[in-house]
Amino acid sequence: MATTSPERRVTLEEITALAKRRGFVFQSSEIYGGLAGFWDFGPLGAVLKRNIKNAWWHDTVELRDDVVAFDSSIVMHPSTWEASGHVAAFHDVMVDCRVCKHRFRYDHLKDTSRCPDCGSKNSFTEPRNFNLMLKTSVGPMEDTSALAYLRPETAQGIFVNFKNVYQAARKRPPFGIAQIGKAFRNEITPGNLIFRVREFEQAELEYFVPEDGKDMEAFHEWVERRKTWYASYGISSERLRFYELKPEERPHYAKAGIDVEYEFPWGWGELESIAHRGTYDLDAHMRISGKDLRFFDEETKTHQTPLLIESSAGMDRTMLTVLVDAYDREQVVDQNGKPADRTVLRFHPKLSPVQAAVFSLARNKPDLVERARNIERALRPHFRTQYDEGNIGALYRRQDEIGTPFCITVDYETLDDASVTVRDRDSMRQDRIGEAHLRNYLEERT
Ligand code: GAP
């Protein structure tokens, strides 16, 4: 039975420890000491992230007939990044401490006179620009002609293909192009687990609208859709805000901008940016490539450059949000009537890496084990399932910690009357259900 516990926010240390212990997130190349800003996703993390991406994809692409799918290459022609402005202007201002040699983002320093790492006073170099694009070289020569970049955003792949896509898909604005893919930024100070990293995934929707005066309407519609999306996966509305950028905070070409922010253990942080980018991107690519990317508007019989509404969500940051938001610790009374702490991830059942765990009450009873394994096997094509056996209290604790909404236990009664116990993660209520009804029971609740 759960008792009320005062609400306490999870710390970053607790989330980091749980993420590692249960196999959500590991430091990349950990056995070599790791590489700052790079992470690997363990068995549960890989599934959680995939579920989040699938949820975005399903709701943004599959459920809409005005959005088409896209998947562009990570390395693009270097001129792309000249046109987009990334070569000239995609930088942060950094300083180095001359004493400890550590490097900092200037705008992240609370005190610019003293190094936060070694405490030295007036030890910083002059602030200077640092371009965030990761460089690589393409082909057998490693001279400047081979210079290329790992894309810092997926969006440009969509812009340069705008004409290819609308012609092939037989679409005219208003319509959108969506893609999920890796992006790379050589962040000066990566940190906060998977919040600020150097390799991450973006889910970007580029929605093209004609210049018919309804563009701001389209912008607000996408903002509302994104609000609904976060709410539909249970992200708490008190910890999510849609911050409207003031004109001086927006890039000069943007007509409107909203940052979606979540209140993380260290404060508010951006998960997604929604922007009205006007014709800026297509104009830039037309200018540098000399190619016409306009479409022919049948109504006005003119060639038009569409306006662009962009929703750009970071999948790693969304995953961190889902983890932090789901985390709960409460005092419960255990089977022996003693108070105990319970850590539980209250994931939305659609996102849970495991949706139903099936247990055999005893390890050494072949009848029970076989029955439980058969039930798990029968549910597997329909849900994400896991089989386990042993001490039920310990099994519940483990499944609570990985956010499994339903635990099914096969016991001696099962052998007599084909019923099982289904325990609900959140209420900890236990129902006795006929085996034959399990699938329906879970379908209704996941
Ligand atoms: N195409 C628009 C664009 O890329 P952005 O605000 O620079 O806009 C969009 O990035 C989202 O990508 C951010 O809201 C964030 O979720 C994610 N993102 C950006 N840099 C990141 C980083 N270093 N680590 C993790 N996610 C990042």
Coordinates of C-alpha atoms and ligand atoms in Angstrom, one line a residue:
M1 CA 0.0 0.0 0.0
A2 CA 1.4 3.4 -0.9
T3 CA 1.4 6.2 1.7
T4 CA 1.5 9.8 0.8
S5 CA 5.0 11.2 0.6
P6 CA 6.0 14.8 0.2
E7 CA 6.9 15.5 -3.4
R8 CA 10.7 15.5 -3.9
R9 CA 12.3 16.2 -7.3
V10 CA 14.8 13.7 -8.6
T11 CA 18.4 14.9 -8.7
L12 CA 20.6 14.5 -11.8
E13 CA 22.8 12.1 -9.8
E14 CA 19.8 9.8 -9.1
I15 CA 18.7 9.8 -12.7
T16 CA 22.3 9.2 -13.9
A17 CA 22.7 6.3 -11.5
L18 CA 19.4 4.7 -12.4
A19 CA 20.1 5.2 -16.1
K20 CA 23.3 3.3 -15.8
R21 CA 22.2 0.6 -13.3
R22 CA 19.1 -0.4 -15.3
G23 CA 20.7 -0.1 -18.7
F24 CA 19.2 3.1 -20.2
V25 CA 22.3 5.1 -20.8
F26 CA 26.0 4.3 -20.7
Q27 CA 28.9 6.6 -21.3
S28 CA 30.3 6.1 -24.8
S29 CA 33.5 4.0 -24.9
E30 CA 33.5 3.8 -21.2
I31 CA 36.3 1.2 -20.9
Y32 CA 38.6 3.8 -22.4
G33 CA 37.6 6.5 -20.0
G34 CA 34.6 7.8 -22.1
L35 CA 34.4 10.6 -24.6
A36 CA 32.8 13.8 -23.4
G37 CA 29.4 14.5 -25.1
F38 CA 28.8 11.0 -26.5
W39 CA 26.5 8.4 -25.0
D40 CA 25.3 4.9 -25.7
F41 CA 21.8 3.6 -25.2
G42 CA 21.5 0.3 -23.3
P43 CA 18.8 -2.4 -23.8
L44 CA 16.1 -0.4 -22.2
G45 CA 17.3 3.1 -23.3
A46 CA 17.4 2.0 -26.9
V47 CA 13.8 0.8 -26.7
L48 CA 12.6 3.9 -24.8
K49 CA 14.2 6.2 -27.4
R50 CA 12.8 4.2 -30.2
N51 CA 9.3 4.4 -28.6
I52 CA 9.6 8.2 -28.3
K53 CA 10.7 8.5 -32.0
N54 CA 8.0 6.1 -33.1
A55 CA 5.4 8.2 -31.1
W56 CA 6.6 11.4 -32.8
W57 CA 6.7 9.7 -36.3
H58 CA 3.3 8.1 -35.9
D59 CA 1.6 11.3 -34.8
T60 CA 3.4 13.8 -37.1
V61 CA 3.7 11.7 -40.3
E62 CA 1.6 8.6 -40.3
L63 CA -1.6 10.2 -39.0
R64 CA -1.4 13.1 -41.4
D65 CA -2.0 13.2 -45.1
D66 CA -0.3 16.6 -45.4
V67 CA 3.2 15.4 -44.1
V68 CA 5.6 13.2 -46.0
A69 CA 8.6 11.3 -44.8
F70 CA 12.2 12.0 -45.5
D71 CA 15.7 10.8 -44.7
S72 CA 18.7 12.7 -45.9
S73 CA 22.4 12.1 -45.6
I74 CA 24.5 13.3 -42.7
V75 CA 27.3 14.6 -44.8
M76 CA 26.1 17.1 -47.4
H77 CA 27.8 19.4 -50.0
P78 CA 29.8 22.0 -48.0
S79 CA 28.0 24.8 -49.8
T80 CA 24.9 23.8 -47.9
W81 CA 26.4 25.2 -44.7
E82 CA 27.6 28.4 -46.4
A83 CA 24.1 29.0 -47.6
S84 CA 22.5 28.2 -44.3
G85 CA 24.8 30.6 -42.4
H86 CA 26.4 27.9 -40.3
V87 CA 30.0 28.4 -41.6
A88 CA 29.9 32.1 -40.9
A89 CA 27.7 32.3 -37.8
F90 CA 27.2 29.0 -36.0
H91 CA 29.4 29.6 -33.1
D92 CA 29.5 30.0 -29.3
V93 CA 31.9 32.4 -27.6
M94 CA 34.5 30.5 -25.5
V95 CA 37.3 31.3 -23.1
D96 CA 40.2 29.2 -21.7
C97 CA 41.6 29.3 -18.2
R98 CA 45.3 29.8 -18.6
V99 CA 46.0 28.0 -15.3
C100 CA 44.0 24.8 -15.5
K101 CA 43.6 24.9 -19.3
H102 CA 39.8 24.2 -19.0
R103 CA 37.6 25.6 -21.6
F104 CA 34.2 27.3 -20.9
R105 CA 31.3 28.8 -22.8
Y106 CA 31.5 32.5 -22.0
D107 CA 27.7 32.9 -21.7
H108 CA 27.6 30.0 -19.1
L109 CA 30.0 31.6 -16.7
K110 CA 28.3 33.1 -13.6
D111 CA 31.5 35.1 -12.8
T112 CA 33.8 36.0 -15.6
S113 CA 36.7 37.0 -13.3
R114 CA 37.4 33.7 -11.6
C115 CA 37.7 30.1 -13.0
P116 CA 34.9 27.9 -11.6
D117 CA 37.2 24.8 -11.9
C118 CA 40.5 25.9 -10.3
G119 CA 39.4 29.1 -8.6
S120 CA 42.2 31.3 -10.3
K121 CA 41.4 34.9 -10.7
N122 CA 41.7 36.8 -14.0
S123 CA 43.0 33.7 -15.7
F124 CA 40.7 33.7 -18.7
T125 CA 41.9 34.3 -22.3
E126 CA 40.1 36.9 -24.4
P127 CA 36.6 35.6 -25.5
R128 CA 36.7 34.2 -29.1
N129 CA 34.3 32.5 -31.5
F130 CA 34.3 28.8 -31.8
N131 CA 32.4 27.2 -34.7
L132 CA 30.3 24.3 -33.5
M133 CA 30.3 22.2 -36.7
L134 CA 32.2 18.9 -36.5
K135 CA 34.6 18.6 -39.5
T136 CA 35.5 15.6 -41.5
S137 CA 37.1 14.9 -44.9
V138 CA 35.6 13.1 -47.9
G139 CA 37.5 11.1 -50.4
P140 CA 41.2 10.0 -50.6
M141 CA 42.7 13.5 -50.3
E142 CA 42.7 15.2 -46.9
D143 CA 43.3 18.8 -48.2
T144 CA 40.9 21.7 -47.9
S145 CA 39.0 20.5 -51.1
A146 CA 37.9 17.4 -49.1
L147 CA 36.6 19.4 -46.1
A148 CA 33.0 18.5 -45.2
Y149 CA 30.9 18.8 -42.1
L150 CA 28.7 16.4 -40.0
R151 CA 25.3 18.1 -40.2
P152 CA 24.5 20.3 -37.2
E153 CA 20.7 20.0 -37.9
T154 CA 18.7 17.7 -40.1
A155 CA 16.6 20.5 -41.5
Q156 CA 19.0 21.6 -44.3
G157 CA 18.6 18.2 -46.0
I158 CA 14.9 18.9 -46.3
F159 CA 15.4 22.4 -47.6
V160 CA 17.8 21.5 -50.4
N161 CA 15.4 18.7 -51.5
F162 CA 12.3 20.8 -51.3
K163 CA 11.7 20.7 -55.1
N164 CA 12.6 17.0 -55.4
V165 CA 10.1 16.1 -52.7
Y166 CA 7.1 18.2 -53.7
Q167 CA 7.4 17.0 -57.3
A168 CA 7.8 13.3 -56.4
A169 CA 5.1 13.4 -53.7
R170 CA 2.8 15.5 -55.9
K171 CA 2.3 18.0 -53.1
R172 CA 1.9 21.8 -53.0
P173 CA 2.0 24.0 -49.9
P174 CA 0.5 23.8 -47.4
F175 CA 2.3 20.5 -46.6
G176 CA 5.2 19.3 -44.5
I177 CA 8.3 17.2 -44.7
A178 CA 9.5 15.3 -41.6
Q179 CA 12.6 13.5 -40.7
I180 CA 14.3 12.0 -37.7
G181 CA 18.1 11.8 -37.8
K182 CA 21.4 12.3 -36.1
A183 CA 22.9 15.8 -35.8
F184 CA 26.4 16.8 -34.5
R185 CA 27.6 19.9 -32.6
N186 CA 31.0 20.3 -31.1
E187 CA 29.6 21.7 -27.9
I188 CA 32.2 23.5 -25.8
T189 CA 30.8 22.2 -22.5
P190 CA 28.7 19.1 -23.0
G191 CA 26.9 18.1 -19.8
N192 CA 23.8 17.1 -17.8
L193 CA 23.8 13.5 -18.9
I194 CA 22.2 13.4 -22.4
F195 CA 20.9 17.1 -22.3
R196 CA 23.9 18.8 -24.0
V197 CA 25.8 16.3 -26.2
R198 CA 27.9 16.3 -29.3
E199 CA 26.0 13.6 -31.2
F200 CA 22.2 13.7 -30.9
E201 CA 19.0 13.0 -32.7
Q202 CA 16.5 15.6 -34.0
A203 CA 12.9 15.1 -35.1
E204 CA 12.2 17.9 -37.4
L205 CA 9.0 18.9 -39.2
E206 CA 9.4 21.6 -41.9
Y207 CA 5.9 22.8 -42.8
F208 CA 5.7 24.9 -46.0
V209 CA 2.8 27.3 -46.4
P210 CA 1.8 29.6 -49.3
E211 CA 2.0 33.4 -48.8
D212 CA -1.8 33.7 -48.4
G213 CA -1.9 35.5 -45.0
K214 CA -2.6 32.4 -43.1
D215 CA 1.0 31.6 -42.1
M216 CA 0.7 32.8 -38.4
E217 CA -2.4 30.7 -38.1
A218 CA -0.4 27.7 -39.3
F219 CA 2.4 28.5 -36.8
H220 CA -0.1 28.6 -33.9
E221 CA -1.7 25.4 -35.0
W222 CA 1.7 23.6 -34.8
V223 CA 2.3 25.1 -31.4
E224 CA -1.0 23.7 -30.2
R225 CA -0.3 20.3 -31.8
R226 CA 3.0 20.1 -30.0
K227 CA 1.3 21.0 -26.7
T228 CA -1.2 18.2 -27.2
W229 CA 1.6 15.8 -28.1
Y230 CA 3.5 16.3 -24.9
A231 CA 0.3 16.1 -22.9
S232 CA -0.8 12.9 -24.6
Y233 CA 2.3 11.2 -23.3
G234 CA 1.7 12.4 -19.8
I235 CA 4.4 15.0 -19.5
S236 CA 3.4 17.1 -16.5
S237 CA 2.0 20.5 -17.7
E238 CA 3.5 22.3 -14.6
R239 CA 7.0 21.4 -15.6
L240 CA 6.6 22.2 -19.3
R241 CA 6.4 25.7 -20.7
F242 CA 6.1 27.3 -24.1
Y243 CA 8.3 30.3 -23.9
E244 CA 7.5 32.9 -26.6
L245 CA 10.8 34.5 -27.8
K246 CA 10.8 38.3 -27.8
P247 CA 11.7 40.0 -31.1
E248 CA 15.3 40.7 -29.9
E249 CA 15.7 37.0 -29.0
R250 CA 14.7 35.7 -32.4
P251 CA 17.0 35.4 -35.4
H252 CA 16.4 38.5 -37.6
Y253 CA 14.5 36.5 -40.3
A254 CA 12.1 34.8 -37.9
K255 CA 8.7 36.2 -37.6
A256 CA 7.8 34.2 -34.5
G257 CA 9.5 31.7 -32.2
I258 CA 8.6 29.5 -29.3
D259 CA 10.9 27.4 -27.2
V260 CA 9.5 24.4 -25.5
E261 CA 11.2 24.1 -22.1
Y262 CA 11.1 21.5 -19.3
E263 CA 12.0 22.1 -15.7
F264 CA 15.0 19.7 -15.3
P265 CA 16.6 19.1 -11.9
W266 CA 19.1 22.0 -12.7
G267 CA 16.5 24.4 -14.0
W268 CA 14.6 25.1 -17.2
G269 CA 16.1 23.8 -20.5
E270 CA 15.0 23.8 -24.1
L271 CA 13.6 20.6 -25.7
E272 CA 12.3 21.9 -28.9
S273 CA 12.2 25.1 -30.9
I274 CA 9.2 26.1 -33.0
A275 CA 9.9 28.9 -35.5
H276 CA 8.4 30.8 -38.3
R277 CA 11.4 31.0 -40.6
G278 CA 9.8 32.9 -43.5
T279 CA 11.5 32.3 -46.8
Y280 CA 15.0 32.6 -45.3
D281 CA 16.3 29.1 -45.9
L282 CA 14.9 28.5 -49.4
D283 CA 16.0 32.0 -50.5
A284 CA 19.6 31.3 -49.3
H285 CA 19.8 28.0 -51.1
M286 CA 18.4 29.5 -54.3
R287 CA 21.0 32.3 -54.1
I288 CA 24.0 30.1 -53.5
S289 CA 23.0 27.2 -55.8
G290 CA 21.5 29.2 -58.5
K291 CA 18.6 26.7 -58.7
D292 CA 14.9 27.6 -58.6
L293 CA 13.2 26.0 -55.6
R294 CA 9.9 27.8 -55.9
F295 CA 6.6 26.1 -56.6
F296 CA 3.9 27.1 -59.1
D297 CA 0.8 28.3 -57.4
E298 CA -2.3 27.3 -59.5
E299 CA -4.6 29.8 -57.8
T300 CA -2.5 32.9 -58.4
K301 CA -0.6 31.5 -61.5
T302 CA 2.7 32.7 -60.0
H303 CA 5.9 31.1 -58.9
Q304 CA 6.1 31.4 -55.1
T305 CA 8.7 30.7 -52.4
P306 CA 6.7 29.1 -49.6
L307 CA 7.0 30.3 -46.0
L308 CA 8.3 27.9 -43.5
I309 CA 7.0 26.8 -40.1
E310 CA 9.5 24.5 -38.3
S311 CA 9.1 22.3 -35.2
S312 CA 12.5 20.9 -34.2
A313 CA 12.6 18.6 -31.2
G314 CA 15.6 16.9 -29.7
M315 CA 15.0 13.2 -29.1
D316 CA 17.7 12.8 -26.5
R317 CA 16.3 15.7 -24.5
T318 CA 12.8 14.4 -24.9
M319 CA 14.0 11.0 -23.5
L320 CA 15.7 12.8 -20.6
T321 CA 12.4 14.7 -20.0
V322 CA 10.4 11.4 -20.1
L323 CA 12.8 9.8 -17.6
V324 CA 12.9 12.8 -15.2
D325 CA 9.1 13.4 -15.4
A326 CA 8.4 9.7 -14.8
Y327 CA 10.7 9.4 -11.8
D328 CA 9.0 9.0 -8.4
R329 CA 10.0 7.7 -5.0
E330 CA 7.4 6.9 -2.4
Q331 CA 7.1 5.2 1.0
V332 CA 5.2 2.0 0.9
V333 CA 4.3 -0.7 3.4
D334 CA 5.9 -4.0 2.3
Q335 CA 4.4 -7.5 2.5
N336 CA 5.7 -7.8 6.1
G337 CA 4.0 -4.6 7.1
K338 CA 7.3 -2.7 7.3
P339 CA 7.8 0.8 5.7
A340 CA 9.9 0.7 2.5
D341 CA 11.0 3.1 -0.2
R342 CA 9.9 2.4 -3.7
T343 CA 11.4 4.0 -6.8
V344 CA 9.1 3.9 -9.7
L345 CA 9.2 5.3 -13.3
R346 CA 5.7 6.2 -14.2
F347 CA 6.1 6.1 -17.9
H348 CA 3.2 6.4 -20.2
P349 CA 2.4 2.7 -21.2
K350 CA 3.0 3.5 -24.9
L351 CA 6.5 4.6 -24.1
S352 CA 7.5 2.0 -21.4
P353 CA 10.3 -0.3 -22.7
V354 CA 8.5 -3.2 -21.1
Q355 CA 4.7 -3.1 -21.0
A356 CA 4.0 -6.4 -19.3
A357 CA 6.3 -8.6 -17.2
V358 CA 5.3 -12.2 -16.6
F359 CA 6.6 -14.0 -13.5
S360 CA 6.6 -17.5 -12.3
L361 CA 6.1 -17.5 -8.5
A362 CA 8.8 -20.2 -8.1
R363 CA 12.0 -20.9 -10.0
N364 CA 12.1 -24.6 -9.3
K365 CA 8.6 -25.6 -10.3
P366 CA 8.6 -26.7 -14.0
D367 CA 4.8 -26.5 -14.2
L368 CA 4.7 -22.8 -13.2
V369 CA 7.8 -21.9 -15.2
E370 CA 6.4 -23.5 -18.4
R371 CA 2.9 -21.9 -17.9
A372 CA 4.5 -18.4 -17.3
R373 CA 6.8 -18.8 -20.3
N374 CA 3.8 -19.8 -22.5
I375 CA 1.8 -16.7 -21.4
E376 CA 4.7 -14.4 -22.0
R377 CA 5.3 -16.0 -25.5
A378 CA 1.6 -15.5 -26.4
L379 CA 1.6 -11.9 -25.3
R380 CA 5.0 -11.1 -27.0
P381 CA 3.6 -10.3 -30.6
H382 CA 1.2 -7.8 -29.1
F383 CA 3.1 -6.1 -26.3
R384 CA 6.7 -5.5 -25.2
T385 CA 7.1 -8.3 -22.6
Q386 CA 9.7 -9.8 -20.4
Y387 CA 9.8 -13.1 -18.5
D388 CA 11.3 -13.4 -15.0
E389 CA 11.0 -15.6 -11.9
G390 CA 11.9 -15.7 -8.3
N391 CA 11.0 -13.5 -5.3
I392 CA 7.9 -11.5 -6.2
G393 CA 8.8 -8.5 -4.0
A394 CA 12.2 -8.2 -5.6
L395 CA 10.7 -8.7 -9.1
Y396 CA 8.1 -5.9 -8.5
R397 CA 10.8 -3.6 -7.3
R398 CA 12.9 -4.2 -10.4
Q399 CA 10.0 -3.7 -12.8
D400 CA 8.9 -0.5 -10.9
E401 CA 12.3 0.9 -11.5
I402 CA 12.2 0.3 -15.2
G403 CA 8.6 1.6 -15.5
T404 CA 6.7 -1.6 -16.4
P405 CA 3.0 -0.8 -16.1
F406 CA 1.8 -4.4 -15.6
C407 CA 3.3 -7.4 -13.8
I408 CA 1.5 -10.8 -14.3
T409 CA 2.2 -13.6 -11.8
V410 CA 1.6 -17.2 -12.4
D411 CA 1.0 -19.1 -9.1
Y412 CA -0.4 -22.5 -8.0
E413 CA -4.0 -21.3 -8.4
T414 CA -3.2 -20.7 -12.1
L415 CA -2.7 -24.4 -12.6
D416 CA -6.2 -25.0 -11.2
D417 CA -8.3 -22.2 -12.6
A418 CA -6.2 -20.6 -15.3
S419 CA -6.2 -17.2 -13.6
V420 CA -3.3 -14.9 -12.9
T421 CA -2.5 -11.9 -10.8
V422 CA -2.1 -8.6 -12.6
R423 CA -0.5 -5.9 -10.6
D424 CA -0.8 -2.3 -11.6
R425 CA 2.4 -0.3 -11.3
D426 CA 0.9 3.0 -10.2
S427 CA -1.9 1.9 -7.8
M428 CA -0.2 -1.3 -6.9
R429 CA -3.7 -2.9 -7.0
Q430 CA -3.8 -6.6 -7.8
D431 CA -6.5 -8.1 -10.0
R432 CA -7.2 -11.7 -10.6
I433 CA -7.7 -12.2 -14.3
G434 CA -8.5 -15.2 -16.4
E435 CA -5.6 -16.0 -18.7
A436 CA -7.9 -15.9 -21.7
H437 CA -8.7 -12.2 -20.9
L438 CA -5.2 -11.0 -20.5
R439 CA -4.7 -9.7 -24.0
N440 CA -7.9 -7.7 -23.9
Y441 CA -7.1 -6.4 -20.4
L442 CA -3.7 -5.2 -21.4
E443 CA -4.9 -3.8 -24.8
E444 CA -7.4 -1.6 -23.0
R445 CA -4.7 -0.2 -20.7
T446 CA -1.7 0.2 -22.9
Ligands
GAP1 N1 16.6 23.3 -37.2 C1 16.5 24.1 -36.1 C2 17.4 23.7 -35.0 O1 18.2 22.8 -35.1 P1 17.9 24.2 -32.5 O2 17.1 25.0 -31.5 O3 19.3 24.6 -32.7 O4 17.1 24.3 -33.8 C3 16.6 22.0 -32.0 O5 17.8 22.7 -32.1 C4 16.6 21.0 -30.9 O6 17.7 20.1 -31.0 C5 16.8 21.6 -29.5 O7 15.6 22.1 -29.0 C6 17.4 20.5 -28.7 O8 16.3 19.6 -28.3 C7 18.2 19.7 -29.7 N2 19.6 20.0 -29.6 C8 20.3 21.0 -30.0 N3 21.6 21.0 -29.6 C9 21.7 19.9 -28.8 C10 22.7 19.3 -28.1 N4 24.0 19.8 -28.1 N5 22.5 18.1 -27.4 C11 21.2 17.6 -27.4 N6 20.2 18.1 -28.1 C12 20.4 19.2 -28.8

